[in-house]
Coordinates of C-alpha atoms in Angstrom, one line a residue:
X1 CA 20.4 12.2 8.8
X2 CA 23.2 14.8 10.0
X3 CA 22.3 18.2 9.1
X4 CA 24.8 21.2 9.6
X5 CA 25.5 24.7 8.6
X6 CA 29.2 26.2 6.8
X7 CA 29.6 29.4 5.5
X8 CA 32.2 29.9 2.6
X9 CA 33.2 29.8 -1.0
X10 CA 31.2 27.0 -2.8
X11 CA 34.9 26.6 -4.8
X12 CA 37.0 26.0 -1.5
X13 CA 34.3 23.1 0.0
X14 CA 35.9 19.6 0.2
X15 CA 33.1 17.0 0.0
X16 CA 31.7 14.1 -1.5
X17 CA 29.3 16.1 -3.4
X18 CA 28.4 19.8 -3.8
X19 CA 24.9 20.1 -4.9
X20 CA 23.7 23.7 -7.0
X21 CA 20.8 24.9 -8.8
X22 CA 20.4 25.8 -12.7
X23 CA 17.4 27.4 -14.1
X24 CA 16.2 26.5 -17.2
X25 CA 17.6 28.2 -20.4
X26 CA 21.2 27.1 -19.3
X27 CA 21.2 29.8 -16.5
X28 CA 23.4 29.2 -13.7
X29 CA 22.3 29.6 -10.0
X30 CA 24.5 32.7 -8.2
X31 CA 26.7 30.3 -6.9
X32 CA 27.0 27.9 -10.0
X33 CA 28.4 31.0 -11.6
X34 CA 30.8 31.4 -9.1
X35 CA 31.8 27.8 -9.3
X36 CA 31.4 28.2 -13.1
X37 CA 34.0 31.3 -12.7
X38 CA 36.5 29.1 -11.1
X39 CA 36.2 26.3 -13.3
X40 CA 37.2 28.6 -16.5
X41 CA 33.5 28.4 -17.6
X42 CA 33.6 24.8 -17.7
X43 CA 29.7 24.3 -16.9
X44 CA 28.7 26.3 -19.3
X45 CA 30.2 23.7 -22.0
X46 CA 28.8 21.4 -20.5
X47 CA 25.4 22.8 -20.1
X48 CA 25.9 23.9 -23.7
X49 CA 26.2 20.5 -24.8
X50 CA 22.7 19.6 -24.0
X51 CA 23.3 17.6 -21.1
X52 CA 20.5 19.2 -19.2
X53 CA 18.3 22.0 -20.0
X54 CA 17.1 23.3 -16.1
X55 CA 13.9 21.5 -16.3
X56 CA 12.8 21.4 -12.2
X57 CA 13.6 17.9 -11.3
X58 CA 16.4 17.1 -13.8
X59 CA 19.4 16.4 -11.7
X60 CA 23.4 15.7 -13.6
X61 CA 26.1 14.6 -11.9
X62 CA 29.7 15.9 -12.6
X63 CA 33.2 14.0 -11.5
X64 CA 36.7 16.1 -10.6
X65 CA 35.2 19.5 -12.0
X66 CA 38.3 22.0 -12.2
X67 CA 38.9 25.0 -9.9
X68 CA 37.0 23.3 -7.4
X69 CA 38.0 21.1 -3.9
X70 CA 34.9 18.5 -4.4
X71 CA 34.8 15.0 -5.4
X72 CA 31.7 15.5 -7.2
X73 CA 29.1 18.6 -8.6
X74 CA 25.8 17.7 -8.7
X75 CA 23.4 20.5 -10.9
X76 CA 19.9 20.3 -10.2
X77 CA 16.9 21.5 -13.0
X78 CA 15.1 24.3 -11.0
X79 CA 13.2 25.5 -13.9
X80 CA 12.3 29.0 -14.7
X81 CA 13.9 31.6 -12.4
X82 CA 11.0 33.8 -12.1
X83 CA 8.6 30.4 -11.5
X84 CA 10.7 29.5 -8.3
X85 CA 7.9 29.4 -6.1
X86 CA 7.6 27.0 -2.6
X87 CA 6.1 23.5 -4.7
X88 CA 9.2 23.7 -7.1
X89 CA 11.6 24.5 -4.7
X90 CA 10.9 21.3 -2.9
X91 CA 10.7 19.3 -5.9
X92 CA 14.3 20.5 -6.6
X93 CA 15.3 19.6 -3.1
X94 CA 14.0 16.4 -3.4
X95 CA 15.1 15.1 -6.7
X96 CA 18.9 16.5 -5.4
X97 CA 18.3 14.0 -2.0
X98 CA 17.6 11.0 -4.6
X99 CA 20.3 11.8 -6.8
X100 CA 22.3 12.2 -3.8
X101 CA 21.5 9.0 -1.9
X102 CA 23.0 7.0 -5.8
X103 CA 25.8 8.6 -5.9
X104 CA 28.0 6.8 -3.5
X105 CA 28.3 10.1 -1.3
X106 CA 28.2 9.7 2.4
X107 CA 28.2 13.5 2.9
X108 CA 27.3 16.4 0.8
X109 CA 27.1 20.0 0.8
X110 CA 24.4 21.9 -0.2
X111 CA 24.0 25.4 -1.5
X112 CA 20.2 25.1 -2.9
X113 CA 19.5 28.1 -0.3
X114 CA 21.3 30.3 -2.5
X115 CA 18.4 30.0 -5.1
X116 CA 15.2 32.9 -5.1
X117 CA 11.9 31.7 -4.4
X118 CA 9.2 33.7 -4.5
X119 CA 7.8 35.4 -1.0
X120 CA 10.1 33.2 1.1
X121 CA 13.1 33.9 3.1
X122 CA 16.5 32.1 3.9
X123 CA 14.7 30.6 7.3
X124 CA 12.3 28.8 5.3
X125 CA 14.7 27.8 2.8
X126 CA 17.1 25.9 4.7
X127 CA 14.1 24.5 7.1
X128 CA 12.5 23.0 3.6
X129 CA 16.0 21.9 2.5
X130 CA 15.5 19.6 5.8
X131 CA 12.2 18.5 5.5
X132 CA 12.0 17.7 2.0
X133 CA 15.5 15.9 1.9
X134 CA 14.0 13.8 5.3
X135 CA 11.0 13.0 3.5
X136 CA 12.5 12.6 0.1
X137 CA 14.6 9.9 1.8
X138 CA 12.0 7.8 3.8
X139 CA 11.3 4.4 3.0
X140 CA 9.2 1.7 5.1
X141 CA 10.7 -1.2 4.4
X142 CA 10.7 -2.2 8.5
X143 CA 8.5 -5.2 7.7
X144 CA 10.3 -6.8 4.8
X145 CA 12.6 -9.9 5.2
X146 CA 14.5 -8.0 2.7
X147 CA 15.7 -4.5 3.3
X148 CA 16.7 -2.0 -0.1
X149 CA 19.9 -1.8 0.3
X150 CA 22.2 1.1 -1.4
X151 CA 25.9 1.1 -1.3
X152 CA 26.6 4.0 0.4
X153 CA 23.5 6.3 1.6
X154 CA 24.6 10.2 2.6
X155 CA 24.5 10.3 6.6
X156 CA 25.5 14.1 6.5
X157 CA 24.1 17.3 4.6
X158 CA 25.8 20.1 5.3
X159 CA 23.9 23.3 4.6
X160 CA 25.8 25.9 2.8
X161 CA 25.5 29.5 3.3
X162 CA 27.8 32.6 1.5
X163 CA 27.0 34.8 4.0
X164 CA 28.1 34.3 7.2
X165 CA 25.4 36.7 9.3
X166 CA 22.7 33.7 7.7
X167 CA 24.7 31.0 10.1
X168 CA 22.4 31.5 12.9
X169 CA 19.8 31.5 11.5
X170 CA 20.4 28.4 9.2
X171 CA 20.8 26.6 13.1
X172 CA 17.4 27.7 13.8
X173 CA 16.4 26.4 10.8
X174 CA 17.8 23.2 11.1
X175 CA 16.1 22.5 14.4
X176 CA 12.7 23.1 13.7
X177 CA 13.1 21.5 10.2
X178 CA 14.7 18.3 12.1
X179 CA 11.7 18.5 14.5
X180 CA 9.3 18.5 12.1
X181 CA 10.5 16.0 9.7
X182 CA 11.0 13.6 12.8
X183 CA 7.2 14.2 13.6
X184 CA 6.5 13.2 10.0
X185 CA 8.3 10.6 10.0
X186 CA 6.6 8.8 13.5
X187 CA 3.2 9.7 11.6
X188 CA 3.9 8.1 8.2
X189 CA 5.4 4.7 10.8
X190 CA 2.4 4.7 12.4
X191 CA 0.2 5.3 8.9
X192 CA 1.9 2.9 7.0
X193 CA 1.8 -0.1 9.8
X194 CA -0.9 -2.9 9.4
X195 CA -4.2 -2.7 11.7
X196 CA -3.1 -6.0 13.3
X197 CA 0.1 -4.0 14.4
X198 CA -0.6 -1.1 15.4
X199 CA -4.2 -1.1 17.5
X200 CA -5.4 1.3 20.1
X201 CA -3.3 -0.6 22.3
X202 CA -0.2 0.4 20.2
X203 CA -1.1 3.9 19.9
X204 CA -1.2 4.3 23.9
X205 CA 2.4 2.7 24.0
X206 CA 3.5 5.0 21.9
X207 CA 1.9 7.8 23.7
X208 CA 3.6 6.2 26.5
X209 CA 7.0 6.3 25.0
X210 CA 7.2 10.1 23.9
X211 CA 6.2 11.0 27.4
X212 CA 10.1 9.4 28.3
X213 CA 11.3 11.8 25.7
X214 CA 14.6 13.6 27.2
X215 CA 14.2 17.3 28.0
X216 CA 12.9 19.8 31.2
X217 CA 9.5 20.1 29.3
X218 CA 7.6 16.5 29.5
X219 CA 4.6 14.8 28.9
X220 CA 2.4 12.9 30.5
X221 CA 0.4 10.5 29.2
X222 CA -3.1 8.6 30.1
X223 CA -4.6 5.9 28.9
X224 CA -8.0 5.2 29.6
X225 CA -9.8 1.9 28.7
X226 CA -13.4 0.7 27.9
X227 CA -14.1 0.3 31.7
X228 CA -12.9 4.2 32.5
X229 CA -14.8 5.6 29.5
X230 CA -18.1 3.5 30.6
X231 CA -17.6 5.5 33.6
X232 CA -17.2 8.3 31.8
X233 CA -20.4 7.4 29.8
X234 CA -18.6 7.8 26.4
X235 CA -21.7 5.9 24.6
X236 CA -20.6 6.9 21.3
X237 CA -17.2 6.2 21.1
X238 CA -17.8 2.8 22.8
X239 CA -20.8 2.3 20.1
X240 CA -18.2 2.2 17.5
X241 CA -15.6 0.0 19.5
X242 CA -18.8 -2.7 20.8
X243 CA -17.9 -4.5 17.1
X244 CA -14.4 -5.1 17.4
X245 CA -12.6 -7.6 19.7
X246 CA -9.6 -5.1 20.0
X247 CA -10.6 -3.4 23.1
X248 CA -10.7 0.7 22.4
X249 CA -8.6 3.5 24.6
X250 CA -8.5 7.1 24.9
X251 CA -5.3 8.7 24.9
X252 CA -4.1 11.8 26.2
X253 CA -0.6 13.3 26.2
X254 CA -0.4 16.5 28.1
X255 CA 2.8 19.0 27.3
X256 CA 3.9 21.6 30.0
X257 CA 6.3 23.2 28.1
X258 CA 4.1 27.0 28.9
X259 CA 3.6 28.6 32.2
X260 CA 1.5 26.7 34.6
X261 CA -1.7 28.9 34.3
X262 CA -1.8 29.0 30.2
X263 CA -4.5 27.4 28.8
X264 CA -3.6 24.5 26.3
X265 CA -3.7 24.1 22.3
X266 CA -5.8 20.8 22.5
X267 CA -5.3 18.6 19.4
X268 CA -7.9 15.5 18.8
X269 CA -7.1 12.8 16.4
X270 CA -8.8 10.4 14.8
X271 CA -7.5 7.0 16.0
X272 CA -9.6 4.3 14.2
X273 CA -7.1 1.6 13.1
X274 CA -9.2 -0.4 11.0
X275 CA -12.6 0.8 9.8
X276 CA -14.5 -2.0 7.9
X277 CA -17.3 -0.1 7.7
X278 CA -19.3 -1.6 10.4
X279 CA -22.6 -3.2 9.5
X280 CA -22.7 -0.5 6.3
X281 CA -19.6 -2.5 5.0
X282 CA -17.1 -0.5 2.9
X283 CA -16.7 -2.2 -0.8
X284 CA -13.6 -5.1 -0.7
X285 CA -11.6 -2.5 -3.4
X286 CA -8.7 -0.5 -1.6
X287 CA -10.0 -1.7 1.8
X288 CA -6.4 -2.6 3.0
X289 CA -5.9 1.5 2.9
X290 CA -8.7 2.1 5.2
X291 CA -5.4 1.1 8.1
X292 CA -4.6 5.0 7.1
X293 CA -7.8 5.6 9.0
X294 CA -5.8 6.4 12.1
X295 CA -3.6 9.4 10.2
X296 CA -5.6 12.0 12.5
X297 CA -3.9 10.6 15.7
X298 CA -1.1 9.6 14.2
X299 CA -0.4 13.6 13.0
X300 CA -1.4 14.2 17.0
X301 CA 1.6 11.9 18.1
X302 CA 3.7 13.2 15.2
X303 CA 2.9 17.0 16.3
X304 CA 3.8 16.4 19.8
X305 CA 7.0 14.6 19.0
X306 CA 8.0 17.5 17.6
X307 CA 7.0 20.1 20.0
X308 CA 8.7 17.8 23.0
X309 CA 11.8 18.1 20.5
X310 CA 12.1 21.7 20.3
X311 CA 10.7 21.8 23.6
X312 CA 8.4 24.8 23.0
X313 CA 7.3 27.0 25.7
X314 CA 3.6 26.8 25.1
X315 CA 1.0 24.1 26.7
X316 CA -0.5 21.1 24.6
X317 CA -2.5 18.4 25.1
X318 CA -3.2 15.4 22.2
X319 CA -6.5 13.6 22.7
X320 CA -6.6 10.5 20.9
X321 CA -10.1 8.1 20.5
X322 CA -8.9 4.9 19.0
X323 CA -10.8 1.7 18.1
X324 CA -11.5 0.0 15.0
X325 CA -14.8 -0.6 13.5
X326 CA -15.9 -4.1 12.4
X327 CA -18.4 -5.9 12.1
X328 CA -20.1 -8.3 14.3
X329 CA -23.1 -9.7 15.8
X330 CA -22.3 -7.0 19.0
X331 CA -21.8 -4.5 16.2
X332 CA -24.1 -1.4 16.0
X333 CA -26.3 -1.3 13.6
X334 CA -28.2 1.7 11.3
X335 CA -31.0 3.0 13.2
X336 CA -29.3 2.4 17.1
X337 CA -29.8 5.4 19.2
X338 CA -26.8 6.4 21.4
X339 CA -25.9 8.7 23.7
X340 CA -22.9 10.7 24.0
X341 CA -20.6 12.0 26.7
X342 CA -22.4 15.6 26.3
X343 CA -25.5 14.0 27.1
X344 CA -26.7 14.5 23.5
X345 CA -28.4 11.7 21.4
X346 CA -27.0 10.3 18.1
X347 CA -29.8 7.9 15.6
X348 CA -26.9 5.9 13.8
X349 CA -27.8 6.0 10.3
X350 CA -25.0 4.8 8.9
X351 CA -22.3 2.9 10.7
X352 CA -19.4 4.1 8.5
X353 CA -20.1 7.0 9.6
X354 CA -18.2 6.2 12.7
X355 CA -14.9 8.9 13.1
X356 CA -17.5 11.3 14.5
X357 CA -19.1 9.3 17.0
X358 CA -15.6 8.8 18.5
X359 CA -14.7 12.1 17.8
X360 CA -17.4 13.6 19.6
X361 CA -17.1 11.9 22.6
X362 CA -13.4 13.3 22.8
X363 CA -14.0 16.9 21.9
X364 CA -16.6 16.7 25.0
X365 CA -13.8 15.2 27.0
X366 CA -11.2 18.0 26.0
X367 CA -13.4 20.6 27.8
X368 CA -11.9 19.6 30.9
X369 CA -8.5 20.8 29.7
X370 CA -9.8 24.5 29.9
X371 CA -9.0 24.4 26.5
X372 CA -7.5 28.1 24.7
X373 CA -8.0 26.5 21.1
X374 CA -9.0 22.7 20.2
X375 CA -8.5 21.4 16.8
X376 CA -9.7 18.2 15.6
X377 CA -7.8 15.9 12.5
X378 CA -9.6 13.9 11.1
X379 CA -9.5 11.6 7.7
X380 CA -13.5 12.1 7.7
X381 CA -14.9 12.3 4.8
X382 CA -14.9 11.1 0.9
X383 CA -16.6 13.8 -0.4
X384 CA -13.3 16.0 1.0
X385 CA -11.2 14.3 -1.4
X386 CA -14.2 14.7 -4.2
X387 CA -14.4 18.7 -3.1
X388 CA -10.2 19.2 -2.7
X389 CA -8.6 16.3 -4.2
X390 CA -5.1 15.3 -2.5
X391 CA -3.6 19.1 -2.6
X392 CA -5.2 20.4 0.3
X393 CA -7.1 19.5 3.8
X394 CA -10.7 21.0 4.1
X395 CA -10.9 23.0 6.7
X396 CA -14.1 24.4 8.7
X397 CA -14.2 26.6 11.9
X398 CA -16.4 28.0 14.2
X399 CA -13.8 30.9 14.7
X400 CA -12.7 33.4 12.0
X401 CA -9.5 34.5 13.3
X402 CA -7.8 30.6 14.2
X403 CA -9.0 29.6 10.6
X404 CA -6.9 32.6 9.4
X405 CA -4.3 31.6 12.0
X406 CA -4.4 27.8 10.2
X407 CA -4.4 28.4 6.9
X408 CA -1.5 31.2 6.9
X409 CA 0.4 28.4 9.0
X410 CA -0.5 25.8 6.5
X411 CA 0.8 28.3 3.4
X412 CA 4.2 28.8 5.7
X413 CA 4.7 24.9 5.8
X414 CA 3.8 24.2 2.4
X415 CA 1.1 22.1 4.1
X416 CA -2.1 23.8 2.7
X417 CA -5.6 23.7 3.8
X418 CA -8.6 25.2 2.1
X419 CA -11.7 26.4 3.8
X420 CA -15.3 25.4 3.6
X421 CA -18.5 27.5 5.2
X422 CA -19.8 26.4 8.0
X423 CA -23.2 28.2 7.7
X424 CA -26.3 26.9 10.1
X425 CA -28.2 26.4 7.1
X426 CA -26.6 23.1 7.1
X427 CA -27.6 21.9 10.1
X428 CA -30.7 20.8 9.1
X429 CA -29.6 18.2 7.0
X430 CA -28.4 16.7 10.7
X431 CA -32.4 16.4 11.9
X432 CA -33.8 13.2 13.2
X433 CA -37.5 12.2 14.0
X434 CA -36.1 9.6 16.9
X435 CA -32.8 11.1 18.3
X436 CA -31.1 15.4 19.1
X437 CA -29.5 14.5 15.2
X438 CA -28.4 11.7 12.9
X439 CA -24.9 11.4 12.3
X440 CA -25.4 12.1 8.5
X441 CA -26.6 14.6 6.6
X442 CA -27.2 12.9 3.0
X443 CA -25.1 13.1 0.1
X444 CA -25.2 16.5 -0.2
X445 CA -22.0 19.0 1.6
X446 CA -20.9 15.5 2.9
X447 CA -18.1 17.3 4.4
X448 CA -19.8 20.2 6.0
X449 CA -22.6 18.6 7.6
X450 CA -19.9 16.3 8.8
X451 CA -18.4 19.2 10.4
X452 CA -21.6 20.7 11.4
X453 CA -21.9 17.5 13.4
X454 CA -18.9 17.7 15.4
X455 CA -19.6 21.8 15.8
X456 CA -22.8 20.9 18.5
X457 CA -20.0 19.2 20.9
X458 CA -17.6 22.2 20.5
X459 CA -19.7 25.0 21.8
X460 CA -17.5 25.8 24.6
X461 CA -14.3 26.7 23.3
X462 CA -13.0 28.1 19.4
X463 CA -12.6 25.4 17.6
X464 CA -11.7 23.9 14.0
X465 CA -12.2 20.7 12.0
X466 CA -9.4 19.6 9.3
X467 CA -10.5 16.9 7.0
X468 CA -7.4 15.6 5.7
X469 CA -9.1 12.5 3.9
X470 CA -7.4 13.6 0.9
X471 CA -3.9 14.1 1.9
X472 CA -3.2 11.7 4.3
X473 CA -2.2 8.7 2.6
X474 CA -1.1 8.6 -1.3
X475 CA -2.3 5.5 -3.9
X476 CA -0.9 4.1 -6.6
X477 CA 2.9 3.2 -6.9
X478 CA 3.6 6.1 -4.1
X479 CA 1.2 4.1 -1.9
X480 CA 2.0 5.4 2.3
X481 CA 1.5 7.8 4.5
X482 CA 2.1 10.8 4.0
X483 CA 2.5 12.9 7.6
X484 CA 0.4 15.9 6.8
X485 CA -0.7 17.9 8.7
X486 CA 2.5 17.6 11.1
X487 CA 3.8 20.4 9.4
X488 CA 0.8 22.5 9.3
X489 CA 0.4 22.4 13.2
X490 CA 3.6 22.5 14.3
X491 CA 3.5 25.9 12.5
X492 CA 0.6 27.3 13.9
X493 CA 2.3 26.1 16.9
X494 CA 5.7 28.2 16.0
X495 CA 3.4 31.0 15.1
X496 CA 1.6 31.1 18.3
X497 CA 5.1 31.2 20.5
X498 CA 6.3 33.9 18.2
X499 CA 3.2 36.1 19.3
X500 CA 3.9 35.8 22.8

């Protein structure tokens, strides 16, 4: 998709579609009035008629409107003018970018910036115009025989602005929202393939190929396999992988985009592209969606994608474990004792349990980076999505201030995260009578003690955990990836070279 910026009267534009809000009531948007003005109160009629009543969502489209230099007017429902807050206002978006991909349109222009939303600026506006039409717009179809076809999908949205002194910053605002919504995008490709496509093995190519991204920033990337980490002695990521024929890798992609000497934001992702279960086998129901498994490291990619695109002047380095876990007669199995890279020992209690055994072994690993800040993502846990549902990612941290840093970032990117305690009186729960802890806790706080787990192996460095079990993927007839948190860390990441 093109994105662009024009300044001007809405009634002057010539294009295939000019796209304005109405709240609900029959109230026109600022510039539908204008238009409305031109058009010798000709939406009014209409809106009068009971064609629409402003409802958020409900989208009409208008042919040859008078007093006006467009093909077509699209109005789009944007409910109650005082209720405009961030969720609506991408719901709007987004119903105007599927309304505007039927229409027949190639290009449009839209002026939905011109709408008030509550606590948000014209920045964030025209970035979420961006995002939500790119994401409104997605489709995976790369695997069908058969693609969806539509006569004529827009190519070009132009981003209209009454005020010229808001062009620059519209620019702005369409680079970081392109950035973002491309990082989305690679992690809801890499989500949404099958485990028998996209294995560890993939995951390090495509490491490999965002380190050939264009720009005087690079990346490196490494990718170490099961020979380098028995080396290493990386005995619990390697537990998990002893079960699967598809041989395991660690990935690391290392961004200098900051001065030499900074110390790096190190991101870890979950990688594990299949998880069976192990020997504590997951029921047959939904097991195909446990491929979304790998959503942590595919957000790691998708965040780094971005930051190469806006080529940011900080330092960051992805770490990615990746494996699947299956079962086998090499499999672990509940009760094995292993040790990890710290030199701590794990009693494997449950084999499903596996995201952080291989987590583990990587946050040890990231210490070597010198690390400023290490977050781990991670779809961990069930009882996340029991405790938060699919609206928000649990987060836990062992530092006040970068859990304040995250969740402000994650309001800003209408990405949200919600955070749990991670109190010592937890950590009990972890005790073992053969081994330094068992990797569960019991049913109880599933997705604390989970955290409390991973907090023994991040003692060197601030640190925080996001369990995004519950937003990663969607079910149902919306079934996919979703790319969260992209948005979320590529914030903090924004906010962070903002500070400096």
């Amino acid at each position: 998709m093109d994105f662009s910026v024009k300044s001007g009267s809405p009634e002057k534009q010539r294009t295939g579609c000019l796209v304005v809000g109405v709240y609900e009531s029959r109230r026109l948007s600022p510039v539908a009035r204008s238009l409305d003005q031109a058009a010798g109160g000709y939406l009014k009629n209409i809106l009068k008629r009971g064609d629409m009543d402003g409802k958020c969502g409900q989208t009409l489209l208008l042919h040859d409107v008078p007093g006006t230099a467009c093909q077509r007017l699209l109005l789009v429902g944007c409910g109650q003018e005082r209720e405009l807050d961030t969720a609506k206002y991408r719901s709007a978006v987004a119903a105007a970018a599927q309304r505007l991909n039927e229409t027949g349109a190639s290009d449009a222009l839209s002026y939905l910036a011109d709408l008030h939303v509550k606590g948000q600026d014209m920045h964030w506006k025209l970035r979420q115009i961006v995002e939500a039409t790119e994401a409104a717009l997605y489709v995976f179809d790369q695997l069908k025989s058969e693609k969806d076809k539509i006569r004529r999908p827009l190519r070009k949205l132009t981003l209209g602005v009454t005020d010229k002194k808001d062009t620059q910053t519209a620019e702005a605002a369409i680079t970081e929202g392109q950035a973002i919504a491309a990082g989305v995008r690679l992690a809801r490709e890499l989500g949404n393939l099958p485990g028998n496509i996209c294995t560890p093995t993939y995951l390090g190519d495509q490491a490999r190929e965002l380190a050939k991204a264009k720009g005087k920033r690079k990346a490196k990337a490494t990718v170490l396999d099961r020979k380098d980490m028995e080396k290493l002695g990386m005995g619990a990521l390697l537990a998990v992988a002893q079960g699967s024929e598809e041989p395991p890798k660690l990935i690391t992609l290392e961004y200098q985009g900051g001065k030499k000497g900074d110390k790096p934001v190190v991101l870890v992702g979950k990688g594990v592209t299949f998880d069976t279960g192990g020997i504590s086998l997951k029921p047959g129901a939904a097991m195909d969606e446990m491929k979304f498994d790998m959503c942590g490291a595919a957000s790691v990619l998708g965040t780094l994608a971005a930051v190469i695109r806006m080529q940011l002047p900080i330092n960051v380095v992805g770490v990615i474990p990746a494996t699947d876990n299956m079962p086998s007669g090499k499999a672990i199995k509940p009760g094995d004792i292993v040790t990890s890279l710290s030199g701590q020992t794990i009693e494997i209690l449950n084999t499903d349990a596996e995201g952080r055994l291989i987590l583990c072994d990587a946050l040890t690993y990231a210490e070597r980076f010198e690390p400023d800040t290490v977050i781990d993502i991670a779809t961990l846990t069930g009882a996340c999505i029991v405790a938060l549902g699919s609206h928000a990612a649990g987060l836990l941290s062992n530092q006040p201030s970068l859990a304040h840093d995250l969740l402000q970032a994650g309001e800003a990117a209408s990405d949200r995260a919600w955070q749990l305690p991670l109190w010592d009186d937890y950590q009990s729960q972890l005790d073992s009578n053969f081994a330094d802890m068992a990797n569960i806790g019991g049913r109880e706080a599933g997705t604390i003690t989970a955290a409390c787990f991973l907090s023994r192996f991040t003692k060197k460095y601030h640190w925080a955990h996001l369990d995004i079990a519950g937003v990663a993927w969607k079910q149902g007839k919306e079934k996919g990836a979703t790319g969260r948190p992209v948005p979320l860390l590529t914030q903090y990441l924004l906010d962070r070279v903002a500070e400096k």
